[in-house]
C-alpha positions in Angstrom: -25.1 1.9 -21.7 -25.0 4.0 -24.6 -21.5 5.5 -23.4 -20.4 2.2 -23.1 -21.4 1.2 -26.6 -19.7 4.4 -27.9 -16.9 3.4 -26.2 -17.0 0.1 -27.7 -17.0 1.6 -31.2 -14.2 4.1 -30.8 -12.0 0.7 -29.6 -12.9 -1.0 -32.6 -11.3 1.1 -34.8 -7.8 0.6 -33.7 -7.2 -2.9 -32.8 -4.3 -3.8 -30.7 -1.7 -5.7 -32.9 0.1 -7.2 -30.1 0.6 -7.1 -25.9 2.5 -4.1 -25.7 0.4 -1.6 -28.4 -2.5 -2.3 -25.9 -1.0 0.0 -23.4 -1.7 3.1 -23.8 0.4 5.9 -24.3 0.8 8.4 -21.6 0.0 12.8 -21.2 0.3 14.3 -17.5 -0.6 17.7 -17.0 -0.1 19.4 -14.4 -1.8 22.6 -13.3 0.8 24.3 -11.2 -1.8 27.9 -10.7 -3.6 27.1 -7.4 -2.2 28.3 -4.0 -1.8 24.8 -2.6 0.9 24.1 -5.5 3.9 24.9 -2.9 2.7 21.3 -0.5 2.0 19.4 -4.0 4.5 19.9 -5.7 7.2 18.2 -3.3 4.7 15.1 -3.0 4.0 15.0 -6.7 8.0 15.3 -8.0 8.3 12.1 -5.4 5.5 10.1 -6.7 6.4 10.1 -10.1 10.0 9.9 -9.9 9.3 6.5 -7.5 6.5 5.6 -10.2 8.4 5.9 -13.0 12.0 4.5 -11.7 9.8 1.0 -11.1 8.2 1.3 -15.2 11.5 1.5 -16.1 12.9 -1.1 -14.2 10.5 -3.9 -15.2 11.0 -6.3 -17.8 9.1 -7.8 -20.6 6.4 -5.8 -23.2 6.5 -1.8 -21.8 3.6 -0.8 -19.6 4.0 2.7 -20.4 5.1 2.8 -24.2 5.0 6.5 -24.4 4.9 9.4 -22.2 4.6 12.8 -22.2 4.4 15.7 -19.8 2.5 19.3 -20.0 3.4 22.2 -17.9 0.2 24.7 -17.2 1.1 28.0 -15.6 -0.1 31.3 -17.7 -0.7 29.3 -20.5 0.6 25.3 -21.3 4.3 24.4 -21.4 5.4 21.0 -23.0 8.0 19.9 -20.8 8.4 16.5 -22.0 7.8 15.4 -25.5 6.6 11.9 -26.3 9.4 9.3 -25.1 9.8 5.6 -24.7 9.9 5.6 -20.9 12.3 2.7 -20.8 15.2 4.3 -22.8 14.8 7.7 -21.4 14.8 7.9 -17.6 17.3 10.3 -17.5 15.4 13.1 -19.4 12.6 12.1 -17.2 14.1 12.8 -14.0 15.4 16.1 -15.3 11.9 16.9 -16.5 11.1 16.1 -12.6 14.1 18.3 -11.4 12.0 21.2 -13.7 8.6 20.5 -12.1 10.5 20.8 -8.5 12.2 24.2 -9.3 9.1 26.2 -10.7 8.0 29.2 -8.3 5.9 28.7 -5.5 2.4 30.1 -4.0 -0.1 32.3 -7.0 3.3 33.2 -9.1 0.8 32.4 -11.9 -3.1 33.2 -12.1 -5.7 30.9 -11.7 -8.2 30.6 -14.3 -7.8 30.3 -18.1 -8.0 27.7 -20.6 -4.0 26.4 -19.9 -5.4 22.8 -19.4 -7.6 22.4 -22.0 -5.3 24.0 -24.9 -2.7 21.5 -23.2 -5.1 18.4 -23.9 -5.6 19.8 -27.8 -1.9 20.1 -28.4 -1.0 17.3 -26.4 -3.7 15.3 -28.8 -2.2 17.3 -31.8 1.5 15.8 -30.9 0.2 12.0 -30.3 -1.5 12.3 -33.8 1.7 13.3 -35.5 3.5 11.5 -33.7 1.3 8.3 -34.4 1.7 9.2 -38.4 5.5 9.1 -38.2 5.8 5.9 -36.2 2.8 3.7 -38.0 5.1 5.0 -41.3 8.6 3.6 -39.7 6.4 0.3 -39.1 5.5 0.8 -35.7 2.1 2.2 -34.3 1.0 3.8 -31.1 -3.2 3.7 -31.4 -4.3 5.0 -28.1 -3.9 7.3 -25.7 -5.1 8.9 -21.9 -4.6 12.0 -20.2 -4.2 12.3 -16.8 -5.0 16.2 -15.4 -3.7 17.0 -12.1 -5.2 19.8 -10.5 -6.0 21.6 -7.4 -8.9 23.6 -9.2 -12.5 22.3 -9.4 -12.4 19.2 -11.2 -16.2 19.9 -12.1 -15.1 23.3 -13.9 -12.2 22.1 -15.8 -14.8 18.9 -16.9 -17.4 21.6 -17.9 -14.4 23.5 -20.0 -13.3 20.1 -21.6 -16.6 19.8 -22.6 -17.0 23.0 -24.3 -14.0 22.8 -25.9 -13.7 19.9 -27.6 -17.0 19.2 -29.1 -15.2 19.7 -32.7 -11.7 18.1 -32.1 -11.1 14.7 -33.0 -10.9 12.2 -30.8 -10.7 8.8 -32.1 -7.2 8.3 -30.7 -8.1 9.3 -27.2 -9.0 6.5 -25.0 -10.1 8.5 -21.3 -8.9 11.1 -19.9 -8.6 11.7 -16.0 -9.4 14.8 -14.5 -7.9 14.2 -10.6 -8.6 17.1 -8.5 -5.6 16.9 -5.5 -6.8 18.4 -2.2 -4.9 19.1 1.3 -6.6 16.8 3.8 -7.1 20.3 5.7 -9.6 21.3 3.0 -11.7 17.9 2.8 -15.3 17.7 4.0 -16.1 14.6 6.0 -17.8 13.3 2.8 -14.9 14.4 0.7 -12.6 11.9 2.9 -14.4 9.2 2.6 -14.6 9.6 -1.6 -11.0 10.1 -1.9 -9.9 6.6 0.5 -7.7 4.6 -1.2 -9.0 1.6 -2.3 -8.5 -0.9 -4.9 -11.0 -0.2 -7.2 -13.0 2.8 -6.7 -15.8 3.8 -8.3 -15.2 6.3 -10.9 -17.3 9.3 -11.5 -17.2 8.7 -15.3 -19.1 11.5 -18.1 -19.5 10.0 -21.4 -18.6 12.7 -24.4 -18.0 11.9 -27.8 -17.2 8.5 -27.5 -14.5 8.2 -24.6 -14.8 8.5 -20.9 -14.0 11.2 -18.5 -13.1 10.1 -14.8 -13.6 12.8 -12.5 -11.3 11.5 -8.8 -10.8 13.0 -6.1 -7.6 12.2 -3.9 -4.9 13.7 -1.0 -1.9 15.4 -2.0 0.2 13.0 -0.5 2.9 10.6 -1.8 1.4 7.2 -1.3 -1.8 8.4 -2.9 -0.3 9.8 -6.0 2.0 7.2 -6.3 -0.5 4.9 -6.7 -2.2 6.8 -9.1 0.6 6.6 -11.4 1.4 2.7 -10.3 -2.9 2.0 -12.2 -0.8 3.0 -15.7 0.8 -0.6 -14.9 -2.0 -2.6 -15.3 -2.8 -4.1 -18.6 -5.2 -2.1 -20.4 -6.0 -4.5 -22.9 -9.8 -4.9 -23.3 -9.6 -7.3 -26.7 -10.9 -10.4 -24.7 -11.8 -12.0 -21.1 -8.6 -13.6 -19.6 -10.5 -16.3 -17.8 -13.0 -18.8 -17.7 -14.2 -19.6 -14.6 -16.1 -22.9 -14.8 -19.1 -24.1 -12.6 -21.1 -26.8 -12.6 -24.3 -26.0 -13.4 -26.5 -27.5 -10.4 -28.8 -29.9 -12.6 -28.6 -31.6 -15.9 -28.5 -31.0 -19.7 -31.5 -31.3 -21.6 -30.0 -33.8 -24.6 -28.3 -36.5 -21.9 -28.9 -37.7 -18.6 -25.7 -38.4 -17.6 -23.6 -35.4 -18.6 -24.0 -32.2 -16.8 -24.0 -28.9 -18.0 -21.1 -25.8 -16.9 -21.9 -22.2 -15.9 -19.3 -20.3 -17.6 -18.0 -16.7 -15.6 -15.8 -14.5 -17.9 -13.3 -12.9 -15.6 -10.5 -10.6 -16.2 -7.0 -11.1 -14.1 -5.2 -8.3 -12.8 -1.6 -8.2 -10.5 -2.2 -8.0 -6.6 1.6 -7.5 -6.1 4.6 -7.3 -8.8 6.9 -10.3 -9.1 10.1 -9.1 -7.7 11.6 -11.7 -10.6 10.6 -8.9 -13.6 12.8 -5.9 -12.3 15.9 -6.0 -13.5 18.9 -5.8 -11.1 17.4 -6.7 -8.0 18.0 -10.2 -8.8 21.3 -12.4 -9.6 20.6 -13.5 -12.6 19.7 -16.7 -11.5 15.7 -15.6 -10.9 14.3 -15.9 -14.5 10.2 -14.5 -15.0 8.3 -17.4 -15.7 7.7 -19.3 -18.3 4.3 -18.3 -19.7 3.7 -22.1 -21.3 5.0 -23.7 -18.2 1.9 -26.5 -17.0 2.3 -24.7 -13.4 2.0 -21.3 -14.1 -0.3 -18.8 -14.3 0.4 -14.8 -15.1 -1.7 -12.3 -15.5 0.4 -9.6 -17.5 0.1 -9.7 -20.3 -2.9 -11.4 -21.1 -1.5 -13.5 -23.8 -3.8 -16.2 -23.6 -7.0 -17.5 -22.4 -7.3 -19.5 -19.0 -10.0 -22.2 -18.1 -10.3 -22.9 -14.4 -13.2 -25.5 -13.3 -14.3 -26.0 -10.1 -14.1 -29.8 -8.9 -14.8 -28.8 -4.8 -16.0 -26.4 -2.1 -13.4 -26.4 1.0 -14.4 -25.1 4.6 -12.3 -22.1 4.8 -10.9 -23.1 7.8 -9.6 -26.2 7.0 -6.9 -24.6 4.1 -3.7 -24.7 5.8 -1.8 -21.5 4.6 1.5 -23.8 4.5 0.1 -25.1 1.4 -0.3 -21.7 -1.1 2.5 -20.3 -3.0 3.3 -18.2 -5.6 1.9 -14.3 -6.6 -1.9 -14.2 -6.0 -4.2 -12.5 -8.9 -7.1 -11.0 -8.4 -10.4 -12.4 -10.6 -12.6 -9.6 -11.6 -15.7 -9.9 -13.8 -14.1 -9.1 -17.2 -14.8 -5.5 -18.9 -14.1 -7.3 -22.6 -15.6 -4.4 -25.1 -16.4 -7.3 -27.5 -19.0 -8.9 -25.3 -22.8 -7.5 -26.0 -24.0 -5.1 -23.0 -26.6 -7.3 -21.9 -24.0 -10.4 -21.3 -21.8 -8.4 -19.6 -24.2 -7.4 -17.5 -25.0 -10.7 -16.6 -21.7 -11.6 -16.3 -21.5 -9.2 -13.7 -24.2 -9.9 -11.5 -23.5 -13.9 -11.6 -19.8 -13.0 -10.4 -21.3 -11.2 -7.1 -24.0 -13.7 -6.2 -20.5 -15.9 -6.6 -18.6 -13.9 -4.3 -21.8 -13.5 -1.4 -22.7 -17.0 -1.5 -18.8 -18.0 -0.8 -18.9 -15.3 2.1 -21.9 -16.5 3.2 -21.3 -20.4 3.5 -17.5 -19.6 4.4 -16.2 -21.4 1.8 -12.8 -21.6 -0.5 -13.2 -23.3 -4.3 -10.5 -25.9 -5.0 -10.5 -25.2 -9.3 -8.0 -27.4 -11.9 -6.4 -25.5 -14.7 -5.4 -27.5 -18.0 -2.6 -26.5 -20.5 -4.9 -25.1 -23.9 -2.4 -26.0 -26.1 -0.2 -28.9 -24.7 3.7 -29.0 -26.5 4.1 -31.9 -28.6 6.8 -33.2 -26.9 4.4 -33.6 -23.5 3.5 -37.2 -23.1 1.0 -36.5 -20.3 -1.0 -33.3 -19.7 0.0 -31.9 -16.2 -2.7 -30.4 -13.8 -2.0 -27.4 -11.7 -4.8 -26.2 -8.7 -5.3 -23.3 -7.6 -7.7 -22.1 -4.4 -10.0 -18.8 -5.2 -10.9 -17.4 -2.0 -13.7 -14.8 -1.3 -13.7 -11.4 0.1 -15.5 -8.3 0.9 -14.7 -6.8 -2.3 -16.5 -7.8 -5.5 -13.3 -10.2 -6.5 -12.1 -13.1 -5.5 -8.0 -13.9 -4.8 -6.3 -16.8 -6.9 -3.2 -18.7 -5.3 -1.4 -21.8 -6.8 -2.2 -25.0 -4.4 0.5 -28.2 -3.5 -0.2 -31.1 -5.1 1.1 -34.5 -3.6 4.0 -34.5 -6.3 5.3 -31.1 -4.8 4.6 -31.7 -1.3 7.6 -32.3 1.3 7.4 -34.6 4.1 6.3 -32.5 7.7 7.2 -34.8 10.7 6.6 -32.3 13.4 6.0 -32.8 17.5 2.9 -31.5 18.7 3.0 -28.5 20.7 3.4 -29.1 24.5 0.4 -28.2 26.7 2.4 -26.9 29.6 5.8 -25.4 29.9 8.3 -24.3 33.0 7.1 -20.5 34.7 11.0 -19.5 34.1 10.8 -19.6 30.6 7.0 -18.9 30.2 7.4 -15.3 31.6 10.5 -14.3 29.8 8.5 -15.2 26.7 5.1 -13.9 27.5 7.5 -10.4 29.0 8.5 -10.1 25.8 5.6 -10.3 23.6 3.9 -7.8 25.8 6.0 -5.3 24.4 5.2 -5.4 21.2 3.4 -3.2 19.8 -0.1 -5.2 18.2 -1.6 -4.1 14.7 -5.0 -5.3 13.8 -3.8 -5.8 10.7 -0.8 -6.0 8.8 -0.4 -2.9 6.4 2.3 -2.6 3.5 2.5 1.0 3.5 4.3 0.6 7.4 7.2 -1.2 5.0 9.7 0.5 3.3 12.5 -1.9 1.4 15.0 0.9 -0.1 13.8 -0.4 -3.3 12.8 2.6 -5.5 16.5 4.2 -4.6 18.4 1.1 -5.3 16.4 1.5 -9.0 17.3 4.9 -9.2 20.4 4.8 -8.6 20.7 1.2 -11.5 19.0 3.8 -14.2 20.5 7.1 -13.6 24.0 7.8 -12.8 25.0 11.6 -13.8 28.6 11.8 -15.2 29.1 14.6 -12.4 28.0 17.4 -10.7 26.5 20.4 -11.7 25.0 23.5 -10.3 21.0 23.8 -11.5 20.7 27.1 -13.7 17.6 29.5 -12.6 15.3 29.1 -14.9 15.2 32.8 -16.2 18.9 32.1 -16.9 18.1 29.1 -19.2 16.9 28.7 -23.1 13.3 29.1 -23.9 11.9 25.5 -24.5 8.8 25.3 -26.8 5.5 26.8 -26.2 3.0 25.2 -28.5 1.0 27.1 -30.4 -2.7 27.2 -29.7 -4.9 25.8 -31.9 -6.6 28.9 -32.8 -4.3 29.2 -35.1 -3.6 27.1 -38.5 0.2 27.1 -37.9 1.6 23.6 -37.6 2.3 22.4 -33.9 5.9 21.3 -33.4 7.7 20.1 -30.3 11.5 21.1 -29.7 13.8 18.4 -27.9 13.8 18.6 -24.6 16.9 20.7 -22.9 19.0 18.3 -20.5 18.9 20.5 -17.4 19.9 20.3 -14.8 22.5 18.6 -15.4 24.4 15.9 -18.0 23.3 12.5 -17.4 24.1 9.4 -18.5 21.3 6.5 -19.0 22.5 3.0 -17.8 20.5 0.1 -19.1 20.9 -2.9 -17.2 21.3 -5.9 -19.1 18.7 -8.0 -21.1 16.3 -4.6 -21.4 16.0 -5.0 -24.9 14.6 -1.8 -26.9 10.8 -1.4 -27.1 8.8 -0.2 -30.3 6.4 0.8 -28.7 -9.5 1.8 -13.4 -8.0 4.1 -10.0 -6.2 1.6 -7.7 -5.1 2.9 -4.6 -3.5 0.9 -1.5 -5.5 1.2 1.6 -4.9 4.3 3.9 -2.7 3.4 7.1 -5.9 2.8 9.2 -8.5 1.0 6.8 -8.4 -2.8 6.5 -6.4 -4.8 3.9 -8.2 -7.0 1.9 -6.7 -9.8 -0.3 
């Protein structure tokens, strides 16, 4: 509870002024001193490239405003100074090529303070960058640091606790220490710990008013990719996104006619990325839904407060899938720091109780949404309706549901009870030949979307053989903070080949908890 209040005070110092500034800048620190780096290198490079090409292709406010990447060998090295991600995919890809070209297997000694020095240097560079951009009229107030290591995560946390006592951490929102392990090295209990889940519980440690999260994951592309995709979630916690209004079950004391309403304060989170947000994947006729539309709700960025009033309960078996449409959103208890701790706790318990009761009764909820700010040109308020579905996790799923005006006629004949054997036999034989899966797992399907987006973002002018590392000019080696010399960052060398950055039309120049998918054998919730 104390750590929560400390974190709240830290965030009050740097209020976000607009949607894009709520997203923290990112510093990725990659520790390559472990013997297992040879296996981790390829999967990390692929996962990072996949996730960043997706982030660069998303239209709208920038979800990763600034990115910097550090490499820890015998000492730290800044591979990528802070860059605007959307405008610099070619530089990011060149940086990832540097990762792939690193020597393998025990070329660098383990131990040392390289990770801590990289954290200190990254914070110093962010402070200098923030001063520079603030003078130019733009500002990004917070930064999150992700440390990928195959060393003991607990030892890394202990080093951070010892070394960061006298460091200014006001702009630091969180440090994630991710211990990457091969599956062969995992104990049975560790396998459960690193199983991808929608919102895994973090082993959080409060230090100096900010959070240190310690997690363990496997060194495979899917786990690392989902780790980086958490950067795409809306990180703003200035206010809640949704008020879910339910009847209190009794009458208010002041009147005998008007019932009171119970309000659960919630946040919205995307379950899927809207394909319409990916530049270059549509023919230009499909556009992102208007945020002011009376029949549209969006989870990112959280630009307005939605209110859904529950009007009915529905039996789960009585809802036809054909009347549900649009993208689903996840509803979860709010993490808004402006609420009192006791109110947050009560709200969370009430939300969990609602989920449990809906599952027990096998109910769904029908809720009505009214626009908060109606346009003067509208003569009539248009209501939109949503179905709220419970699950085994501590979340609800919300999807738009059809109303009479949208419903098309569907007069279909009833299914015949009997069929001739000459047609029934071949159909049964065809079905028997199909592979059967108990649940649908999206991890089994690939659409080549990453390859397509990379081809749109990065097109080399001509091919050139990459230079060996010992023949390349020296890059900047950040100075340690023990010296009083001012740290500087040299420009990134454009190795291994010249590149042309292709920026699709419609992508403007911006100024500005882990979420994993289940493994292939896990049940998909929501």
